[in-house]
XYZ file of N, CA and C in Angstrom:
489
model
N -39.889 -34.297 -52.208
C -40.553 -34.108 -51.083
C -41.911 -34.884 -51.134
N -42.330 -35.388 -50.037
C -43.601 -36.071 -50.041
C -44.763 -35.104 -49.940
N -45.898 -35.687 -50.358
C -47.101 -34.928 -50.528
C -47.517 -34.343 -49.074
N -47.220 -35.116 -48.082
C -47.576 -34.708 -46.705
C -46.790 -33.403 -46.350
N -45.302 -33.519 -46.633
C -44.566 -32.406 -46.226
C -44.892 -31.166 -46.966
N -45.169 -31.390 -48.341
C -45.459 -30.141 -49.205
C -46.881 -29.623 -48.659
N -47.802 -30.366 -48.265
C -49.099 -29.877 -47.797
C -48.934 -29.185 -46.483
N -48.165 -29.741 -45.571
C -48.040 -29.098 -44.267
C -47.240 -27.814 -44.418
N -46.225 -27.749 -45.302
C -45.524 -26.571 -45.563
C -46.389 -25.405 -46.106
N -47.215 -25.789 -47.032
C -48.115 -24.898 -47.676
C -49.085 -24.228 -46.748
N -49.705 -25.105 -45.884
C -50.648 -24.636 -44.871
C -49.827 -23.750 -43.866
N -48.841 -24.212 -43.341
C -48.086 -23.458 -42.310
C -47.513 -22.170 -42.932
N -47.084 -22.189 -44.180
C -46.551 -21.022 -44.818
C -47.524 -19.895 -44.803
N -48.774 -20.201 -45.055
C -49.925 -19.232 -45.046
C -50.011 -18.528 -43.638
N -49.927 -19.381 -42.612
C -49.963 -18.869 -41.225
C -48.790 -17.942 -41.039
N -47.599 -18.208 -41.469
C -46.407 -17.444 -41.195
C -46.554 -15.991 -41.792
N -47.422 -15.850 -42.719
C -47.623 -14.521 -43.299
C -48.627 -13.655 -42.623
N -49.230 -14.103 -41.459
C -50.204 -13.395 -40.839
C -49.480 -12.383 -39.817
N -50.191 -11.392 -39.465
C -49.695 -10.414 -38.491
C -49.531 -11.039 -37.157
N -50.453 -11.925 -36.727
C -50.269 -12.549 -35.462
C -48.945 -13.341 -35.346
N -48.565 -14.100 -36.538
C -47.249 -14.907 -36.442
C -46.134 -13.994 -36.403
N -46.175 -12.806 -37.196
C -45.041 -11.919 -37.356
C -44.854 -11.149 -35.972
N -45.869 -10.912 -35.224
C -45.738 -10.299 -33.894
C -45.334 -11.321 -32.821
N -45.821 -12.550 -32.891
C -45.546 -13.597 -31.947
C -44.130 -14.239 -32.144
N -43.873 -14.663 -33.249
C -42.719 -15.521 -33.588
C -41.412 -14.934 -33.201
N -41.102 -13.722 -33.452
C -39.693 -13.165 -33.141
C -39.513 -13.195 -31.695
N -40.516 -13.131 -30.857
C -40.295 -13.206 -29.448
C -40.274 -14.563 -28.787
N -41.023 -15.395 -29.381
C -41.212 -16.811 -28.800
C -40.229 -17.845 -29.461
N -40.089 -17.815 -30.721
C -39.248 -18.757 -31.402
C -37.751 -18.857 -31.004
N -37.081 -17.761 -31.043
C -35.608 -17.731 -30.735
C -35.355 -18.410 -29.420
N -35.998 -18.086 -28.263
C -35.619 -18.813 -27.124
C -36.029 -20.295 -27.084
N -36.906 -20.657 -27.760
C -37.269 -22.118 -27.879
C -36.174 -22.774 -28.753
N -35.774 -22.094 -29.823
C -34.687 -22.632 -30.661
C -33.372 -22.856 -29.815
N -33.004 -21.834 -29.068
C -31.751 -21.868 -28.255
C -31.813 -22.999 -27.261
N -33.105 -23.184 -26.588
C -33.209 -24.265 -25.626
C -33.003 -25.616 -26.340
N -33.727 -25.823 -27.474
C -33.587 -27.107 -28.083
C -32.237 -27.421 -28.580
N -31.481 -26.334 -29.148
C -30.021 -26.542 -29.549
C -29.334 -26.980 -28.415
N -29.430 -26.358 -27.190
C -28.577 -26.716 -26.024
C -28.941 -28.141 -25.531
N -30.168 -28.527 -25.456
C -30.586 -29.867 -24.896
C -30.207 -31.068 -25.885
N -30.130 -30.697 -27.185
C -29.960 -31.709 -28.228
C -28.588 -31.661 -28.781
N -27.718 -30.839 -28.288
C -26.330 -30.646 -28.797
C -26.369 -30.285 -30.244
N -27.341 -29.377 -30.592
C -27.421 -28.894 -31.990
C -28.082 -29.832 -32.944
N -28.594 -30.848 -32.506
C -29.150 -31.863 -33.515
C -30.587 -31.687 -33.843
N -31.319 -30.843 -32.998
C -32.797 -30.679 -33.185
C -33.089 -29.197 -33.171
N -33.875 -28.702 -34.191
C -34.258 -27.396 -34.234
C -35.757 -27.406 -34.526
N -36.480 -26.527 -33.919
C -37.919 -26.467 -34.028
C -38.265 -26.188 -35.563
N -37.563 -25.148 -36.032
C -37.827 -24.898 -37.436
C -37.549 -25.988 -38.434
N -36.623 -26.817 -38.071
C -36.132 -27.893 -38.916
C -37.167 -28.945 -39.091
N -38.192 -28.925 -38.221
C -39.389 -29.912 -38.317
C -40.178 -29.516 -39.595
N -40.051 -28.254 -40.071
C -40.799 -27.888 -41.305
C -39.909 -27.704 -42.462
N -38.784 -27.035 -42.279
C -37.821 -26.658 -43.371
C -36.420 -27.059 -42.961
N -35.485 -27.051 -43.885
C -34.126 -27.382 -43.593
C -33.573 -26.039 -42.771
N -32.894 -26.312 -41.649
C -32.486 -25.176 -40.884
C -31.002 -25.311 -40.478
N -30.443 -24.206 -40.102
C -29.014 -24.245 -39.676
C -28.839 -23.140 -38.495
N -27.801 -23.235 -37.893
C -27.419 -22.242 -36.922
C -26.228 -21.464 -37.527
N -26.339 -20.227 -37.604
C -25.290 -19.322 -38.130
C -24.506 -18.816 -36.944
N -23.268 -18.946 -37.020
C -22.321 -18.321 -36.060
C -21.458 -17.269 -36.765
N -21.981 -15.972 -36.562
C -21.282 -14.851 -37.272
C -20.603 -13.945 -36.224
N -19.758 -13.202 -36.697
C -19.028 -12.276 -35.777
C -19.737 -10.896 -35.913
N -20.046 -10.261 -34.701
C -20.687 -8.979 -34.749
C -20.075 -7.976 -35.486
N -20.801 -7.220 -36.328
C -20.260 -6.117 -37.202
C -19.491 -5.188 -36.403
N -19.937 -4.762 -35.187
C -19.305 -3.681 -34.450
C -18.511 -4.378 -33.229
N -19.214 -5.262 -32.582
C -18.634 -5.765 -31.258
C -17.600 -6.848 -31.627
N -17.679 -7.612 -32.658
C -16.681 -8.633 -32.872
C -17.075 -9.872 -32.123
N -18.124 -9.929 -31.335
C -18.533 -11.074 -30.527
C -19.267 -12.116 -31.400
N -19.159 -13.238 -31.005
C -19.776 -14.329 -31.747
C -21.206 -14.315 -31.499
N -22.051 -14.386 -32.575
C -23.498 -14.307 -32.495
C -24.023 -15.623 -33.156
N -25.103 -16.169 -32.451
C -25.740 -17.354 -32.887
C -27.075 -17.082 -33.406
N -27.423 -17.546 -34.712
C -28.737 -17.213 -35.215
C -29.322 -18.489 -35.941
N -30.458 -19.034 -35.476
C -31.112 -20.069 -36.158
C -31.814 -19.472 -37.462
N -31.596 -20.225 -38.540
C -32.101 -19.677 -39.890
C -32.584 -20.910 -40.708
N -33.679 -20.577 -41.517
C -33.983 -21.520 -42.491
C -33.097 -21.412 -43.712
N -32.736 -22.473 -44.373
C -31.924 -22.320 -45.475
C -32.395 -23.187 -46.718
N -31.951 -22.856 -47.794
C -32.396 -23.620 -48.963
C -31.040 -24.064 -49.629
N -31.001 -25.419 -49.983
C -29.811 -25.919 -50.749
C -29.944 -25.365 -52.115
N -28.743 -24.945 -52.782
C -28.804 -24.480 -54.013
C -28.451 -25.558 -55.116
N -28.341 -26.693 -54.634
C -27.927 -27.854 -55.613
C -26.587 -27.987 -55.931
N -25.647 -27.151 -55.333
C -24.230 -27.216 -55.612
C -23.441 -27.248 -54.272
N -24.047 -27.765 -53.226
C -23.414 -27.964 -51.921
C -23.394 -26.647 -51.124
N -24.149 -25.654 -51.496
C -24.112 -24.371 -50.748
C -25.500 -24.119 -50.214
N -25.687 -23.177 -49.315
C -26.904 -22.841 -48.646
C -27.284 -21.436 -49.043
N -28.514 -21.228 -49.205
C -29.138 -19.867 -49.420
C -29.876 -19.409 -48.156
N -29.558 -18.262 -47.726
C -30.288 -17.733 -46.545
C -30.863 -16.344 -46.883
N -31.982 -16.007 -46.478
C -32.643 -14.679 -46.715
C -32.962 -13.983 -45.418
N -32.601 -12.748 -45.315
C -32.818 -11.926 -44.177
C -34.199 -11.311 -44.083
N -35.176 -12.091 -43.929
C -36.519 -11.569 -43.988
C -36.882 -10.908 -42.649
N -36.389 -11.449 -41.504
C -36.626 -10.938 -40.206
C -38.217 -10.688 -40.006
N -38.963 -11.740 -40.359
C -40.332 -11.721 -40.140
C -41.023 -10.445 -40.696
N -40.534 -9.983 -41.828
C -41.080 -8.848 -42.549
C -40.924 -7.458 -41.780
N -39.986 -7.390 -40.811
C -39.827 -6.167 -40.204
C -39.170 -5.119 -41.174
N -39.212 -3.844 -40.753
C -38.724 -2.836 -41.683
C -37.217 -2.761 -41.764
N -36.506 -3.269 -40.721
C -35.042 -3.233 -40.765
C -34.370 -4.562 -41.089
N -33.323 -4.624 -41.552
C -32.557 -5.871 -41.920
C -32.093 -6.445 -40.593
N -32.110 -7.782 -40.470
C -31.783 -8.351 -39.284
C -30.206 -8.213 -38.987
N -29.827 -8.262 -37.798
C -28.422 -7.966 -37.469
C -27.484 -8.958 -38.087
N -27.868 -10.174 -38.213
C -26.889 -11.153 -38.815
C -26.473 -10.777 -40.203
N -27.354 -10.077 -40.947
C -26.920 -9.719 -42.249
C -25.868 -8.635 -42.261
N -25.941 -7.651 -41.382
C -24.810 -6.691 -41.201
C -23.587 -7.415 -40.768
N -23.707 -8.400 -39.854
C -22.497 -9.238 -39.460
C -21.854 -9.778 -40.664
N -22.625 -10.494 -41.557
C -21.994 -11.169 -42.631
C -21.420 -10.141 -43.743
N -22.094 -8.992 -43.851
C -21.477 -7.953 -44.720
C -20.199 -7.456 -44.287
N -20.047 -7.305 -42.845
C -18.747 -6.903 -42.319
C -17.777 -7.944 -42.250
N -18.216 -9.224 -41.905
C -17.281 -10.290 -41.663
C -17.881 -11.483 -42.369
N -17.640 -11.719 -43.727
C -18.188 -12.870 -44.444
C -17.809 -14.179 -44.039
N -16.679 -14.269 -43.296
C -16.248 -15.626 -42.909
C -17.013 -15.921 -41.659
N -17.742 -17.100 -41.689
C -18.511 -17.481 -40.539
C -18.527 -19.049 -40.447
N -19.334 -19.513 -39.552
C -19.550 -20.960 -39.339
C -21.017 -21.221 -39.309
N -21.402 -22.519 -39.610
C -22.750 -22.909 -39.578
C -22.799 -24.252 -38.914
N -23.923 -24.680 -38.396
C -24.115 -25.940 -37.820
C -25.439 -26.538 -38.355
N -25.280 -27.640 -39.078
C -26.451 -28.300 -39.701
C -26.603 -29.751 -39.059
N -27.740 -29.969 -38.480
C -27.920 -31.240 -37.670
C -26.678 -31.623 -36.771
N -26.064 -30.696 -36.074
C -24.959 -30.955 -35.157
C -23.687 -31.045 -35.891
N -23.573 -30.842 -37.236
C -22.352 -30.924 -37.969
C -21.896 -29.446 -38.227
N -20.763 -29.059 -37.779
C -20.269 -27.713 -37.915
C -19.302 -27.565 -39.042
N -19.369 -26.435 -39.743
C -18.427 -26.112 -40.776
C -18.223 -24.646 -41.000
N -17.120 -24.277 -41.477
C -16.777 -22.954 -41.884
C -17.339 -22.569 -43.225
N -17.841 -21.416 -43.306
C -18.404 -20.970 -44.639
C -17.962 -19.597 -44.992
N -18.078 -19.274 -46.262
C -17.939 -17.884 -46.754
C -19.310 -17.336 -47.181
N -19.742 -16.138 -46.770
C -20.978 -15.673 -47.111
C -20.866 -14.594 -48.228
N -21.614 -14.751 -49.263
C -21.548 -13.834 -50.398
C -22.923 -13.309 -50.610
N -23.049 -11.913 -50.575
C -24.346 -11.278 -50.829
C -24.636 -11.408 -52.285
N -25.836 -11.797 -52.721
C -26.161 -12.020 -54.026
C -26.568 -10.726 -54.797
N -26.119 -10.642 -56.134
C -26.485 -9.499 -56.896
C -27.931 -9.667 -57.306
N -28.554 -8.690 -58.005
C -29.921 -8.860 -58.385
C -30.382 -10.052 -59.176
N -29.482 -10.431 -60.183
C -29.878 -11.535 -61.023
C -29.805 -12.837 -60.165
N -28.806 -12.958 -59.377
C -28.651 -14.156 -58.514
C -29.795 -14.240 -57.494
N -30.205 -13.056 -57.007
C -31.293 -13.023 -56.056
C -32.570 -13.579 -56.642
N -32.836 -13.293 -57.894
C -34.159 -13.791 -58.522
C -34.058 -15.434 -58.578
N -32.972 -15.869 -58.929
C -32.770 -17.392 -59.024
C -32.891 -17.973 -57.585
N -32.222 -17.285 -56.670
C -32.339 -17.816 -55.203
C -33.831 -17.781 -54.789
N -34.480 -16.668 -54.978
C -35.878 -16.590 -54.523
C -36.784 -17.732 -55.257
N -36.487 -18.145 -56.501
C -37.213 -19.125 -57.137
C -36.969 -20.458 -56.369
N -35.700 -20.708 -56.000
C -35.415 -21.882 -55.214
C -36.089 -21.875 -53.819
N -35.981 -20.816 -53.159
C -36.479 -20.636 -51.797
C -37.977 -20.818 -51.759
N -38.648 -20.285 -52.791
C -40.105 -20.314 -52.744
C -40.575 -21.692 -53.134
N -39.697 -22.395 -53.868
C -40.139 -23.834 -54.219
C -40.181 -24.638 -52.910
N -39.285 -24.301 -51.992
C -39.184 -24.926 -50.600
C -40.272 -24.535 -49.736
N -40.479 -23.107 -49.712
C -41.337 -22.517 -48.767
C -42.273 -21.535 -49.495
N -43.379 -22.055 -50.006
C -44.270 -21.240 -50.773
C -44.693 -19.874 -50.176
N -44.592 -18.853 -50.947
C -44.950 -17.483 -50.543
C -43.910 -16.828 -49.608
N -42.744 -17.503 -49.386
C -41.813 -16.794 -48.536
C -41.444 -15.330 -48.898
N -41.414 -15.078 -50.146
C -41.017 -13.824 -50.588
C -41.990 -12.670 -50.146
N -43.148 -13.043 -49.766
C -44.139 -12.141 -49.349
C -43.581 -11.315 -48.082
N -42.668 -11.808 -47.357
C -41.972 -11.121 -46.234
C -41.251 -9.897 -46.876
N -40.658 -10.111 -47.989
C -39.962 -8.974 -48.646
C -40.923 -7.857 -48.996
N -41.988 -8.335 -49.687
C -42.980 -7.245 -50.077
C -43.521 -6.462 -48.845
N -43.861 -7.234 -47.738
C -44.520 -6.647 -46.475
C -43.539 -5.811 -45.872
N -42.158 -6.075 -45.934
C -41.189 -5.293 -45.213
C -40.915 -3.866 -45.845
N -41.144 -3.822 -47.167
C -40.894 -2.675 -47.949
C -39.422 -2.345 -48.151
N -38.713 -3.411 -48.108
C -37.219 -3.324 -48.402
C -36.731 -4.492 -49.222
N -35.511 -4.382 -49.856
C -35.027 -5.502 -50.573
C -34.348 -6.445 -49.522
N -34.832 -7.588 -49.410
C -34.234 -8.546 -48.413
C -32.906 -8.971 -48.896
N -31.962 -8.981 -47.944
C -30.567 -9.451 -48.239
C -30.588 -10.983 -48.390
N -30.060 -11.467 -49.436
C -29.879 -12.902 -49.592
C -28.430 -13.252 -49.777
N -28.026 -14.235 -49.039
C -26.689 -14.704 -49.032
C -26.477 -16.104 -49.404
N -25.417 -16.459 -50.161
C -24.957 -17.755 -50.513
C -23.863 -18.211 -49.587
N -24.039 -19.302 -48.778
C -22.979 -19.797 -47.813
C -22.319 -20.893 -48.503
N -20.995 -20.669 -48.762
C -20.206 -21.756 -49.341
C -19.302 -22.342 -48.369
N -19.335 -23.655 -48.182
C -18.462 -24.277 -47.132
C -17.001 -24.132 -47.577
N -16.189 -23.811 -46.545
C -14.733 -23.750 -46.763
C -13.994 -24.862 -46.008
N -14.518 -25.346 -44.900
C -13.927 -26.579 -44.209
C -14.928 -27.013 -43.109
N -14.862 -28.410 -42.850
C -15.648 -28.983 -41.857
C -14.817 -28.984 -40.608
N -15.542 -28.507 -39.478
C -14.807 -28.354 -38.259
C -14.941 -29.693 -37.410
């Protein structure tokens, strides 16, 4: 990563841990992300301007309906993606984590390229390694876990086929 990217991420990461951001972002960012995805055919994401991002297509845990969720991801160095259910430090786990627990077969789109994946919830030892990688990419991201008062669910998304 370039010095500029690391510097911008470090500064913006500090802002994302504020109450103002945690109150504002869950309401404003998802509609913007959906609009950008629609007009760019999935090639542009607001969050991707700062960090690697993907769109998760999961099946609803109860409804079975397809759900679309833009997420930050961290590459694990083995062709897989790590995603953490921080939900802006809210007290409850985000819905997409329940969906993956109920239906681990899902799809993702990265820069307009869609693929099938299998989601595996990480055990405690794997979570620690995942958090190390995630925080190397986004400094202080684990503060969301501490602020939420819960163990954030972390998943490894392993590609099964390109669509």
